Amino acid sequence: MSVGLSPARAVERLRLEAARERVERSTLPIETIAVMTGFHDPERMRRAFLREFHQPPQAVRRNAADSPG
């Protein structure tokens, strides 16, 4: 099955999904989540979030906290 992504892009997408879930559901520092999910530093993760979700991790966290449920 082809998904149309390069291997590097597919790995980044998996890292992003893991990072997004942790950002939304935990109170861990963004820096810790970046290291845990393979981005190595928060700036690299921030750039990936902007590309994929059009907002930085801090905004994703705020939006999750503001959402009901």
JSON list of N, CA, C and O in Angstrom, two decimals, residues 9-61:
[
{"chain": "A", "resi": 9, "resn": "ARG", "atom": "N", "xyz": [9.11, 11.66, 5.73]},
{"chain": "A", "resi": 9, "resn": "ARG", "atom": "CA", "xyz": [7.85, 12.39, 5.99]},
{"chain": "A", "resi": 9, "resn": "ARG", "atom": "C", "xyz": [6.88, 11.52, 6.78]},
{"chain": "A", "resi": 9, "resn": "ARG", "atom": "O", "xyz": [6.17, 12.01, 7.67]},
{"chain": "A", "resi": 10, "resn": "ALA", "atom": "N", "xyz": [6.84, 10.22, 6.47]},
{"chain": "A", "resi": 10, "resn": "ALA", "atom": "CA", "xyz": [5.97, 9.31, 7.20]},
{"chain": "A", "resi": 10, "resn": "ALA", "atom": "C", "xyz": [6.40, 9.24, 8.67]},
{"chain": "A", "resi": 10, "resn": "ALA", "atom": "O", "xyz": [5.54, 9.26, 9.57]},
{"chain": "A", "resi": 11, "resn": "VAL", "atom": "N", "xyz": [7.69, 9.17, 8.93]},
{"chain": "A", "resi": 11, "resn": "VAL", "atom": "CA", "xyz": [8.19, 9.14, 10.31]},
{"chain": "A", "resi": 11, "resn": "VAL", "atom": "C", "xyz": [7.85, 10.44, 11.01]},
{"chain": "A", "resi": 11, "resn": "VAL", "atom": "O", "xyz": [7.39, 10.44, 12.17]},
{"chain": "A", "resi": 12, "resn": "GLU", "atom": "N", "xyz": [8.04, 11.57, 10.32]},
{"chain": "A", "resi": 12, "resn": "GLU", "atom": "CA", "xyz": [7.69, 12.85, 10.95]},
{"chain": "A", "resi": 12, "resn": "GLU", "atom": "C", "xyz": [6.21, 12.91, 11.28]},
{"chain": "A", "resi": 12, "resn": "GLU", "atom": "O", "xyz": [5.82, 13.40, 12.34]},
{"chain": "A", "resi": 13, "resn": "ARG", "atom": "N", "xyz": [5.38, 12.42, 10.42]},
{"chain": "A", "resi": 13, "resn": "ARG", "atom": "CA", "xyz": [3.94, 12.44, 10.68]},
{"chain": "A", "resi": 13, "resn": "ARG", "atom": "C", "xyz": [3.60, 11.61, 11.92]},
{"chain": "A", "resi": 13, "resn": "ARG", "atom": "O", "xyz": [2.79, 12.02, 12.75]},
{"chain": "A", "resi": 14, "resn": "LEU", "atom": "N", "xyz": [4.24, 10.44, 12.07]},
{"chain": "A", "resi": 14, "resn": "LEU", "atom": "CA", "xyz": [4.02, 9.63, 13.28]},
{"chain": "A", "resi": 14, "resn": "LEU", "atom": "C", "xyz": [4.50, 10.36, 14.52]},
{"chain": "A", "resi": 14, "resn": "LEU", "atom": "O", "xyz": [3.82, 10.34, 15.56]},
{"chain": "A", "resi": 15, "resn": "ARG", "atom": "N", "xyz": [5.65, 11.01, 14.43]},
{"chain": "A", "resi": 15, "resn": "ARG", "atom": "CA", "xyz": [6.16, 11.78, 15.56]},
{"chain": "A", "resi": 15, "resn": "ARG", "atom": "C", "xyz": [5.21, 12.92, 15.91]},
{"chain": "A", "resi": 15, "resn": "ARG", "atom": "O", "xyz": [4.96, 13.21, 17.09]},
{"chain": "A", "resi": 16, "resn": "LEU", "atom": "N", "xyz": [4.69, 13.58, 14.88]},
{"chain": "A", "resi": 16, "resn": "LEU", "atom": "CA", "xyz": [3.76, 14.69, 15.12]},
{"chain": "A", "resi": 16, "resn": "LEU", "atom": "C", "xyz": [2.50, 14.23, 15.83]},
{"chain": "A", "resi": 16, "resn": "LEU", "atom": "O", "xyz": [2.01, 14.91, 16.74]},
{"chain": "A", "resi": 17, "resn": "GLU", "atom": "N", "xyz": [1.96, 13.11, 15.41]},
{"chain": "A", "resi": 17, "resn": "GLU", "atom": "CA", "xyz": [0.74, 12.61, 16.05]},
{"chain": "A", "resi": 17, "resn": "GLU", "atom": "C", "xyz": [1.00, 12.25, 17.51]},
{"chain": "A", "resi": 17, "resn": "GLU", "atom": "O", "xyz": [0.18, 12.55, 18.38]},
{"chain": "A", "resi": 18, "resn": "ALA", "atom": "N", "xyz": [2.14, 11.62, 17.78]},
{"chain": "A", "resi": 18, "resn": "ALA", "atom": "CA", "xyz": [2.50, 11.28, 19.16]},
{"chain": "A", "resi": 18, "resn": "ALA", "atom": "C", "xyz": [2.71, 12.56, 19.98]},
{"chain": "A", "resi": 18, "resn": "ALA", "atom": "O", "xyz": [2.25, 12.66, 21.12]},
{"chain": "A", "resi": 19, "resn": "ALA", "atom": "N", "xyz": [3.38, 13.53, 19.39]},
{"chain": "A", "resi": 19, "resn": "ALA", "atom": "CA", "xyz": [3.64, 14.79, 20.10]},
{"chain": "A", "resi": 19, "resn": "ALA", "atom": "C", "xyz": [2.34, 15.55, 20.34]},
{"chain": "A", "resi": 19, "resn": "ALA", "atom": "O", "xyz": [2.12, 16.07, 21.44]},
{"chain": "A", "resi": 20, "resn": "ARG", "atom": "N", "xyz": [1.48, 15.60, 19.33]},
{"chain": "A", "resi": 20, "resn": "ARG", "atom": "CA", "xyz": [0.21, 16.33, 19.49]},
{"chain": "A", "resi": 20, "resn": "ARG", "atom": "C", "xyz": [-0.62, 15.73, 20.62]},
{"chain": "A", "resi": 20, "resn": "ARG", "atom": "O", "xyz": [-1.17, 16.45, 21.46]},
{"chain": "A", "resi": 21, "resn": "GLU", "atom": "N", "xyz": [-0.67, 14.40, 20.67]},
{"chain": "A", "resi": 21, "resn": "GLU", "atom": "CA", "xyz": [-1.44, 13.75, 21.73]},
{"chain": "A", "resi": 21, "resn": "GLU", "atom": "C", "xyz": [-0.88, 14.10, 23.10]},
{"chain": "A", "resi": 21, "resn": "GLU", "atom": "O", "xyz": [-1.62, 14.43, 24.03]},
{"chain": "A", "resi": 22, "resn": "ARG", "atom": "N", "xyz": [0.44, 14.08, 23.23]},
{"chain": "A", "resi": 22, "resn": "ARG", "atom": "CA", "xyz": [1.06, 14.42, 24.53]},
{"chain": "A", "resi": 22, "resn": "ARG", "atom": "C", "xyz": [0.87, 15.89, 24.87]},
{"chain": "A", "resi": 22, "resn": "ARG", "atom": "O", "xyz": [0.64, 16.23, 26.02]},
{"chain": "A", "resi": 23, "resn": "VAL", "atom": "N", "xyz": [0.97, 16.76, 23.88]},
{"chain": "A", "resi": 23, "resn": "VAL", "atom": "CA", "xyz": [0.78, 18.19, 24.11]},
{"chain": "A", "resi": 23, "resn": "VAL", "atom": "C", "xyz": [-0.65, 18.44, 24.61]},
{"chain": "A", "resi": 23, "resn": "VAL", "atom": "O", "xyz": [-0.87, 19.20, 25.55]},
{"chain": "A", "resi": 24, "resn": "GLU", "atom": "N", "xyz": [-1.62, 17.78, 23.98]},
{"chain": "A", "resi": 24, "resn": "GLU", "atom": "CA", "xyz": [-3.02, 18.00, 24.34]},
{"chain": "A", "resi": 24, "resn": "GLU", "atom": "C", "xyz": [-3.40, 17.37, 25.68]},
{"chain": "A", "resi": 24, "resn": "GLU", "atom": "O", "xyz": [-4.22, 17.93, 26.41]},
{"chain": "A", "resi": 25, "resn": "ARG", "atom": "N", "xyz": [-2.81, 16.24, 26.01]},
{"chain": "A", "resi": 25, "resn": "ARG", "atom": "CA", "xyz": [-3.30, 15.45, 27.15]},
{"chain": "A", "resi": 25, "resn": "ARG", "atom": "C", "xyz": [-2.41, 15.47, 28.38]},
{"chain": "A", "resi": 25, "resn": "ARG", "atom": "O", "xyz": [-2.77, 14.87, 29.39]},
{"chain": "A", "resi": 26, "resn": "SER", "atom": "N", "xyz": [-1.25, 16.10, 28.30]},
{"chain": "A", "resi": 26, "resn": "SER", "atom": "CA", "xyz": [-0.36, 16.09, 29.46]},
{"chain": "A", "resi": 26, "resn": "SER", "atom": "C", "xyz": [0.06, 17.50, 29.82]},
{"chain": "A", "resi": 26, "resn": "SER", "atom": "O", "xyz": [-0.19, 18.45, 29.07]},
{"chain": "A", "resi": 27, "resn": "THR", "atom": "N", "xyz": [0.69, 17.61, 30.96]},
{"chain": "A", "resi": 27, "resn": "THR", "atom": "CA", "xyz": [1.24, 18.89, 31.38]},
{"chain": "A", "resi": 27, "resn": "THR", "atom": "C", "xyz": [2.77, 18.88, 31.28]},
{"chain": "A", "resi": 27, "resn": "THR", "atom": "O", "xyz": [3.42, 19.79, 31.80]},
{"chain": "A", "resi": 28, "resn": "LEU", "atom": "N", "xyz": [3.31, 17.87, 30.61]},
{"chain": "A", "resi": 28, "resn": "LEU", "atom": "CA", "xyz": [4.77, 17.83, 30.42]},
{"chain": "A", "resi": 28, "resn": "LEU", "atom": "C", "xyz": [5.22, 19.07, 29.67]},
{"chain": "A", "resi": 28, "resn": "LEU", "atom": "O", "xyz": [4.50, 19.57, 28.79]},
{"chain": "A", "resi": 29, "resn": "PRO", "atom": "N", "xyz": [6.41, 19.56, 29.98]},
{"chain": "A", "resi": 29, "resn": "PRO", "atom": "CA", "xyz": [6.94, 20.70, 29.22]},
{"chain": "A", "resi": 29, "resn": "PRO", "atom": "C", "xyz": [7.09, 20.36, 27.74]},
{"chain": "A", "resi": 29, "resn": "PRO", "atom": "O", "xyz": [7.39, 19.21, 27.38]},
{"chain": "A", "resi": 30, "resn": "ILE", "atom": "N", "xyz": [6.89, 21.35, 26.90]},
{"chain": "A", "resi": 30, "resn": "ILE", "atom": "CA", "xyz": [7.02, 21.17, 25.45]},
{"chain": "A", "resi": 30, "resn": "ILE", "atom": "C", "xyz": [8.42, 20.62, 25.12]},
{"chain": "A", "resi": 30, "resn": "ILE", "atom": "O", "xyz": [8.56, 19.76, 24.26]},
{"chain": "A", "resi": 31, "resn": "GLU", "atom": "N", "xyz": [9.44, 21.10, 25.81]},
{"chain": "A", "resi": 31, "resn": "GLU", "atom": "CA", "xyz": [10.81, 20.65, 25.57]},
{"chain": "A", "resi": 31, "resn": "GLU", "atom": "C", "xyz": [10.95, 19.15, 25.81]},
{"chain": "A", "resi": 31, "resn": "GLU", "atom": "O", "xyz": [11.61, 18.44, 25.05]},
{"chain": "A", "resi": 32, "resn": "THR", "atom": "N", "xyz": [10.31, 18.66, 26.86]},
{"chain": "A", "resi": 32, "resn": "THR", "atom": "CA", "xyz": [10.35, 17.24, 27.19]},
{"chain": "A", "resi": 32, "resn": "THR", "atom": "C", "xyz": [9.64, 16.42, 26.12]},
{"chain": "A", "resi": 32, "resn": "THR", "atom": "O", "xyz": [10.13, 15.38, 25.68]},
{"chain": "A", "resi": 33, "resn": "ILE", "atom": "N", "xyz": [8.49, 16.89, 25.68]},
{"chain": "A", "resi": 33, "resn": "ILE", "atom": "CA", "xyz": [7.73, 16.19, 24.65]},
{"chain": "A", "resi": 33, "resn": "ILE", "atom": "C", "xyz": [8.54, 16.15, 23.34]},
{"chain": "A", "resi": 33, "resn": "ILE", "atom": "O", "xyz": [8.56, 15.12, 22.66]},
{"chain": "A", "resi": 34, "resn": "ALA", "atom": "N", "xyz": [9.21, 17.23, 23.02]},
{"chain": "A", "resi": 34, "resn": "ALA", "atom": "CA", "xyz": [10.03, 17.26, 21.80]},
{"chain": "A", "resi": 34, "resn": "ALA", "atom": "C", "xyz": [11.09, 16.17, 21.83]},
{"chain": "A", "resi": 34, "resn": "ALA", "atom": "O", "xyz": [11.27, 15.44, 20.85]},
{"chain": "A", "resi": 35, "resn": "VAL", "atom": "N", "xyz": [11.76, 16.02, 22.96]},
{"chain": "A", "resi": 35, "resn": "VAL", "atom": "CA", "xyz": [12.80, 14.99, 23.08]},
{"chain": "A", "resi": 35, "resn": "VAL", "atom": "C", "xyz": [12.17, 13.59, 23.07]},
{"chain": "A", "resi": 35, "resn": "VAL", "atom": "O", "xyz": [12.65, 12.69, 22.38]},
{"chain": "A", "resi": 36, "resn": "MET", "atom": "N", "xyz": [11.07, 13.42, 23.80]},
{"chain": "A", "resi": 36, "resn": "MET", "atom": "CA", "xyz": [10.41, 12.11, 23.90]},
{"chain": "A", "resi": 36, "resn": "MET", "atom": "C", "xyz": [9.94, 11.60, 22.55]},
{"chain": "A", "resi": 36, "resn": "MET", "atom": "O", "xyz": [9.92, 10.39, 22.32]},
{"chain": "A", "resi": 37, "resn": "THR", "atom": "N", "xyz": [9.54, 12.50, 21.67]},
{"chain": "A", "resi": 37, "resn": "THR", "atom": "CA", "xyz": [8.96, 12.09, 20.39]},
{"chain": "A", "resi": 37, "resn": "THR", "atom": "C", "xyz": [9.94, 12.17, 19.22]},
{"chain": "A", "resi": 37, "resn": "THR", "atom": "O", "xyz": [9.54, 12.02, 18.07]},
{"chain": "A", "resi": 38, "resn": "GLY", "atom": "N", "xyz": [11.21, 12.40, 19.53]},
{"chain": "A", "resi": 38, "resn": "GLY", "atom": "CA", "xyz": [12.23, 12.32, 18.50]},
{"chain": "A", "resi": 38, "resn": "GLY", "atom": "C", "xyz": [12.54, 13.59, 17.74]},
{"chain": "A", "resi": 38, "resn": "GLY", "atom": "O", "xyz": [13.28, 13.56, 16.76]},
{"chain": "A", "resi": 39, "resn": "PHE", "atom": "N", "xyz": [11.98, 14.71, 18.19]},
{"chain": "A", "resi": 39, "resn": "PHE", "atom": "CA", "xyz": [12.30, 15.98, 17.52]},
{"chain": "A", "resi": 39, "resn": "PHE", "atom": "C", "xyz": [13.61, 16.58, 18.03]},
{"chain": "A", "resi": 39, "resn": "PHE", "atom": "O", "xyz": [14.17, 17.45, 17.38]},
{"chain": "A", "resi": 40, "resn": "HIS", "atom": "N", "xyz": [14.05, 16.14, 19.17]},
{"chain": "A", "resi": 40, "resn": "HIS", "atom": "CA", "xyz": [15.33, 16.53, 19.77]},
{"chain": "A", "resi": 40, "resn": "HIS", "atom": "C", "xyz": [15.35, 17.93, 20.36]},
{"chain": "A", "resi": 40, "resn": "HIS", "atom": "O", "xyz": [16.07, 18.16, 21.31]},
{"chain": "A", "resi": 41, "resn": "ASP", "atom": "N", "xyz": [14.62, 18.86, 19.80]},
{"chain": "A", "resi": 41, "resn": "ASP", "atom": "CA", "xyz": [14.55, 20.19, 20.40]},
{"chain": "A", "resi": 41, "resn": "ASP", "atom": "C", "xyz": [13.20, 20.82, 20.09]},
{"chain": "A", "resi": 41, "resn": "ASP", "atom": "O", "xyz": [12.56, 20.48, 19.10]},
{"chain": "A", "resi": 42, "resn": "PRO", "atom": "N", "xyz": [12.76, 21.72, 20.95]},
{"chain": "A", "resi": 42, "resn": "PRO", "atom": "CA", "xyz": [11.41, 22.30, 20.79]},
{"chain": "A", "resi": 42, "resn": "PRO", "atom": "C", "xyz": [11.25, 23.13, 19.52]},
{"chain": "A", "resi": 42, "resn": "PRO", "atom": "O", "xyz": [10.16, 23.19, 18.96]},
{"chain": "A", "resi": 43, "resn": "GLU", "atom": "N", "xyz": [12.31, 23.74, 19.04]},
{"chain": "A", "resi": 43, "resn": "GLU", "atom": "CA", "xyz": [12.19, 24.56, 17.82]},
{"chain": "A", "resi": 43, "resn": "GLU", "atom": "C", "xyz": [11.89, 23.69, 16.61]},
{"chain": "A", "resi": 43, "resn": "GLU", "atom": "O", "xyz": [11.07, 24.04, 15.77]},
{"chain": "A", "resi": 44, "resn": "ARG", "atom": "N", "xyz": [12.53, 22.56, 16.52]},
{"chain": "A", "resi": 44, "resn": "ARG", "atom": "CA", "xyz": [12.27, 21.64, 15.40]},
{"chain": "A", "resi": 44, "resn": "ARG", "atom": "C", "xyz": [10.82, 21.15, 15.45]},
{"chain": "A", "resi": 44, "resn": "ARG", "atom": "O", "xyz": [10.14, 21.08, 14.43]},
{"chain": "A", "resi": 45, "resn": "MET", "atom": "N", "xyz": [10.35, 20.83, 16.67]},
{"chain": "A", "resi": 45, "resn": "MET", "atom": "CA", "xyz": [8.97, 20.38, 16.81]},
{"chain": "A", "resi": 45, "resn": "MET", "atom": "C", "xyz": [8.01, 21.53, 16.48]},
{"chain": "A", "resi": 45, "resn": "MET", "atom": "O", "xyz": [6.99, 21.32, 15.82]},
{"chain": "A", "resi": 46, "resn": "ARG", "atom": "N", "xyz": [8.33, 22.73, 16.91]},
{"chain": "A", "resi": 46, "resn": "ARG", "atom": "CA", "xyz": [7.46, 23.89, 16.63]},
{"chain": "A", "resi": 46, "resn": "ARG", "atom": "C", "xyz": [7.30, 24.09, 15.13]},
{"chain": "A", "resi": 46, "resn": "ARG", "atom": "O", "xyz": [6.19, 24.29, 14.63]},
{"chain": "A", "resi": 47, "resn": "ARG", "atom": "N", "xyz": [8.41, 24.01, 14.38]},
{"chain": "A", "resi": 47, "resn": "ARG", "atom": "CA", "xyz": [8.34, 24.17, 12.92]},
{"chain": "A", "resi": 47, "resn": "ARG", "atom": "C", "xyz": [7.48, 23.08, 12.28]},
{"chain": "A", "resi": 47, "resn": "ARG", "atom": "O", "xyz": [6.70, 23.35, 11.36]},
{"chain": "A", "resi": 48, "resn": "ALA", "atom": "N", "xyz": [7.61, 21.85, 12.77]},
{"chain": "A", "resi": 48, "resn": "ALA", "atom": "CA", "xyz": [6.80, 20.76, 12.23]},
{"chain": "A", "resi": 48, "resn": "ALA", "atom": "C", "xyz": [5.32, 20.97, 12.55]},
{"chain": "A", "resi": 48, "resn": "ALA", "atom": "O", "xyz": [4.46, 20.72, 11.69]},
{"chain": "A", "resi": 49, "resn": "PHE", "atom": "N", "xyz": [5.01, 21.43, 13.76]},
{"chain": "A", "resi": 49, "resn": "PHE", "atom": "CA", "xyz": [3.62, 21.73, 14.12]},
{"chain": "A", "resi": 49, "resn": "PHE", "atom": "C", "xyz": [3.06, 22.82, 13.21]},
{"chain": "A", "resi": 49, "resn": "PHE", "atom": "O", "xyz": [1.92, 22.72, 12.76]},
{"chain": "A", "resi": 50, "resn": "LEU", "atom": "N", "xyz": [3.84, 23.84, 12.96]},
{"chain": "A", "resi": 50, "resn": "LEU", "atom": "CA", "xyz": [3.36, 24.92, 12.08]},
{"chain": "A", "resi": 50, "resn": "LEU", "atom": "C", "xyz": [3.07, 24.41, 10.67]},
{"chain": "A", "resi": 50, "resn": "LEU", "atom": "O", "xyz": [2.07, 24.79, 10.07]},
{"chain": "A", "resi": 51, "resn": "ARG", "atom": "N", "xyz": [3.92, 23.53, 10.16]},
{"chain": "A", "resi": 51, "resn": "ARG", "atom": "CA", "xyz": [3.70, 22.96, 8.83]},
{"chain": "A", "resi": 51, "resn": "ARG", "atom": "C", "xyz": [2.44, 22.10, 8.79]},
{"chain": "A", "resi": 51, "resn": "ARG", "atom": "O", "xyz": [1.65, 22.18, 7.85]},
{"chain": "A", "resi": 52, "resn": "GLU", "atom": "N", "xyz": [2.28, 21.27, 9.80]},
{"chain": "A", "resi": 52, "resn": "GLU", "atom": "CA", "xyz": [1.20, 20.28, 9.79]},
{"chain": "A", "resi": 52, "resn": "GLU", "atom": "C", "xyz": [-0.12, 20.82, 10.33]},
{"chain": "A", "resi": 52, "resn": "GLU", "atom": "O", "xyz": [-1.17, 20.55, 9.78]},
{"chain": "A", "resi": 53, "resn": "PHE", "atom": "N", "xyz": [-0.07, 21.54, 11.44]},
{"chain": "A", "resi": 53, "resn": "PHE", "atom": "CA", "xyz": [-1.29, 21.97, 12.14]},
{"chain": "A", "resi": 53, "resn": "PHE", "atom": "C", "xyz": [-1.55, 23.48, 12.03]},
{"chain": "A", "resi": 53, "resn": "PHE", "atom": "O", "xyz": [-2.55, 23.96, 12.54]},
{"chain": "A", "resi": 54, "resn": "HIS", "atom": "N", "xyz": [-0.62, 24.21, 11.44]},
{"chain": "A", "resi": 54, "resn": "HIS", "atom": "CA", "xyz": [-0.74, 25.66, 11.25]},
{"chain": "A", "resi": 54, "resn": "HIS", "atom": "C", "xyz": [-0.81, 26.44, 12.56]},
{"chain": "A", "resi": 54, "resn": "HIS", "atom": "O", "xyz": [-1.39, 27.53, 12.62]},
{"chain": "A", "resi": 55, "resn": "GLN", "atom": "N", "xyz": [-0.26, 25.85, 13.62]},
{"chain": "A", "resi": 55, "resn": "GLN", "atom": "CA", "xyz": [-0.15, 26.53, 14.91]},
{"chain": "A", "resi": 55, "resn": "GLN", "atom": "C", "xyz": [0.95, 25.86, 15.72]},
{"chain": "A", "resi": 55, "resn": "GLN", "atom": "O", "xyz": [1.22, 24.68, 15.55]},
{"chain": "A", "resi": 56, "resn": "PRO", "atom": "N", "xyz": [1.57, 26.60, 16.62]},
{"chain": "A", "resi": 56, "resn": "PRO", "atom": "CA", "xyz": [2.64, 26.03, 17.45]},
{"chain": "A", "resi": 56, "resn": "PRO", "atom": "C", "xyz": [2.08, 25.12, 18.54]},
{"chain": "A", "resi": 56, "resn": "PRO", "atom": "O", "xyz": [0.88, 25.18, 18.85]},
{"chain": "A", "resi": 57, "resn": "PRO", "atom": "N", "xyz": [2.93, 24.30, 19.13]},
{"chain": "A", "resi": 57, "resn": "PRO", "atom": "CA", "xyz": [2.46, 23.39, 20.19]},
{"chain": "A", "resi": 57, "resn": "PRO", "atom": "C", "xyz": [1.75, 24.09, 21.33]},
{"chain": "A", "resi": 57, "resn": "PRO", "atom": "O", "xyz": [0.76, 23.56, 21.86]},
{"chain": "A", "resi": 58, "resn": "GLN", "atom": "N", "xyz": [2.22, 25.27, 21.72]},
{"chain": "A", "resi": 58, "resn": "GLN", "atom": "CA", "xyz": [1.58, 25.99, 22.83]},
{"chain": "A", "resi": 58, "resn": "GLN", "atom": "C", "xyz": [0.12, 26.32, 22.50]},
{"chain": "A", "resi": 58, "resn": "GLN", "atom": "O", "xyz": [-0.75, 26.25, 23.37]},
{"chain": "A", "resi": 59, "resn": "ALA", "atom": "N", "xyz": [-0.15, 26.69, 21.25]},
{"chain": "A", "resi": 59, "resn": "ALA", "atom": "CA", "xyz": [-1.53, 26.99, 20.85]},
{"chain": "A", "resi": 59, "resn": "ALA", "atom": "C", "xyz": [-2.37, 25.72, 20.82]},
{"chain": "A", "resi": 59, "resn": "ALA", "atom": "O", "xyz": [-3.55, 25.75, 21.22]},
{"chain": "A", "resi": 60, "resn": "VAL", "atom": "N", "xyz": [-1.79, 24.62, 20.38]},
{"chain": "A", "resi": 60, "resn": "VAL", "atom": "CA", "xyz": [-2.51, 23.34, 20.40]},
{"chain": "A", "resi": 60, "resn": "VAL", "atom": "C", "xyz": [-2.89, 22.98, 21.83]},
{"chain": "A", "resi": 60, "resn": "VAL", "atom": "O", "xyz": [-4.02, 22.56, 22.11]},
{"chain": "A", "resi": 61, "resn": "ARG", "atom": "N", "xyz": [-1.96, 23.18, 22.76]},
{"chain": "A", "resi": 61, "resn": "ARG", "atom": "CA", "xyz": [-2.23, 22.89, 24.18]},
{"chain": "A", "resi": 61, "resn": "ARG", "atom": "C", "xyz": [-3.35, 23.79, 24.71]},
{"chain": "A", "resi": 61, "resn": "ARG", "atom": "O", "xyz": [-4.27, 23.32, 25.37]}
]
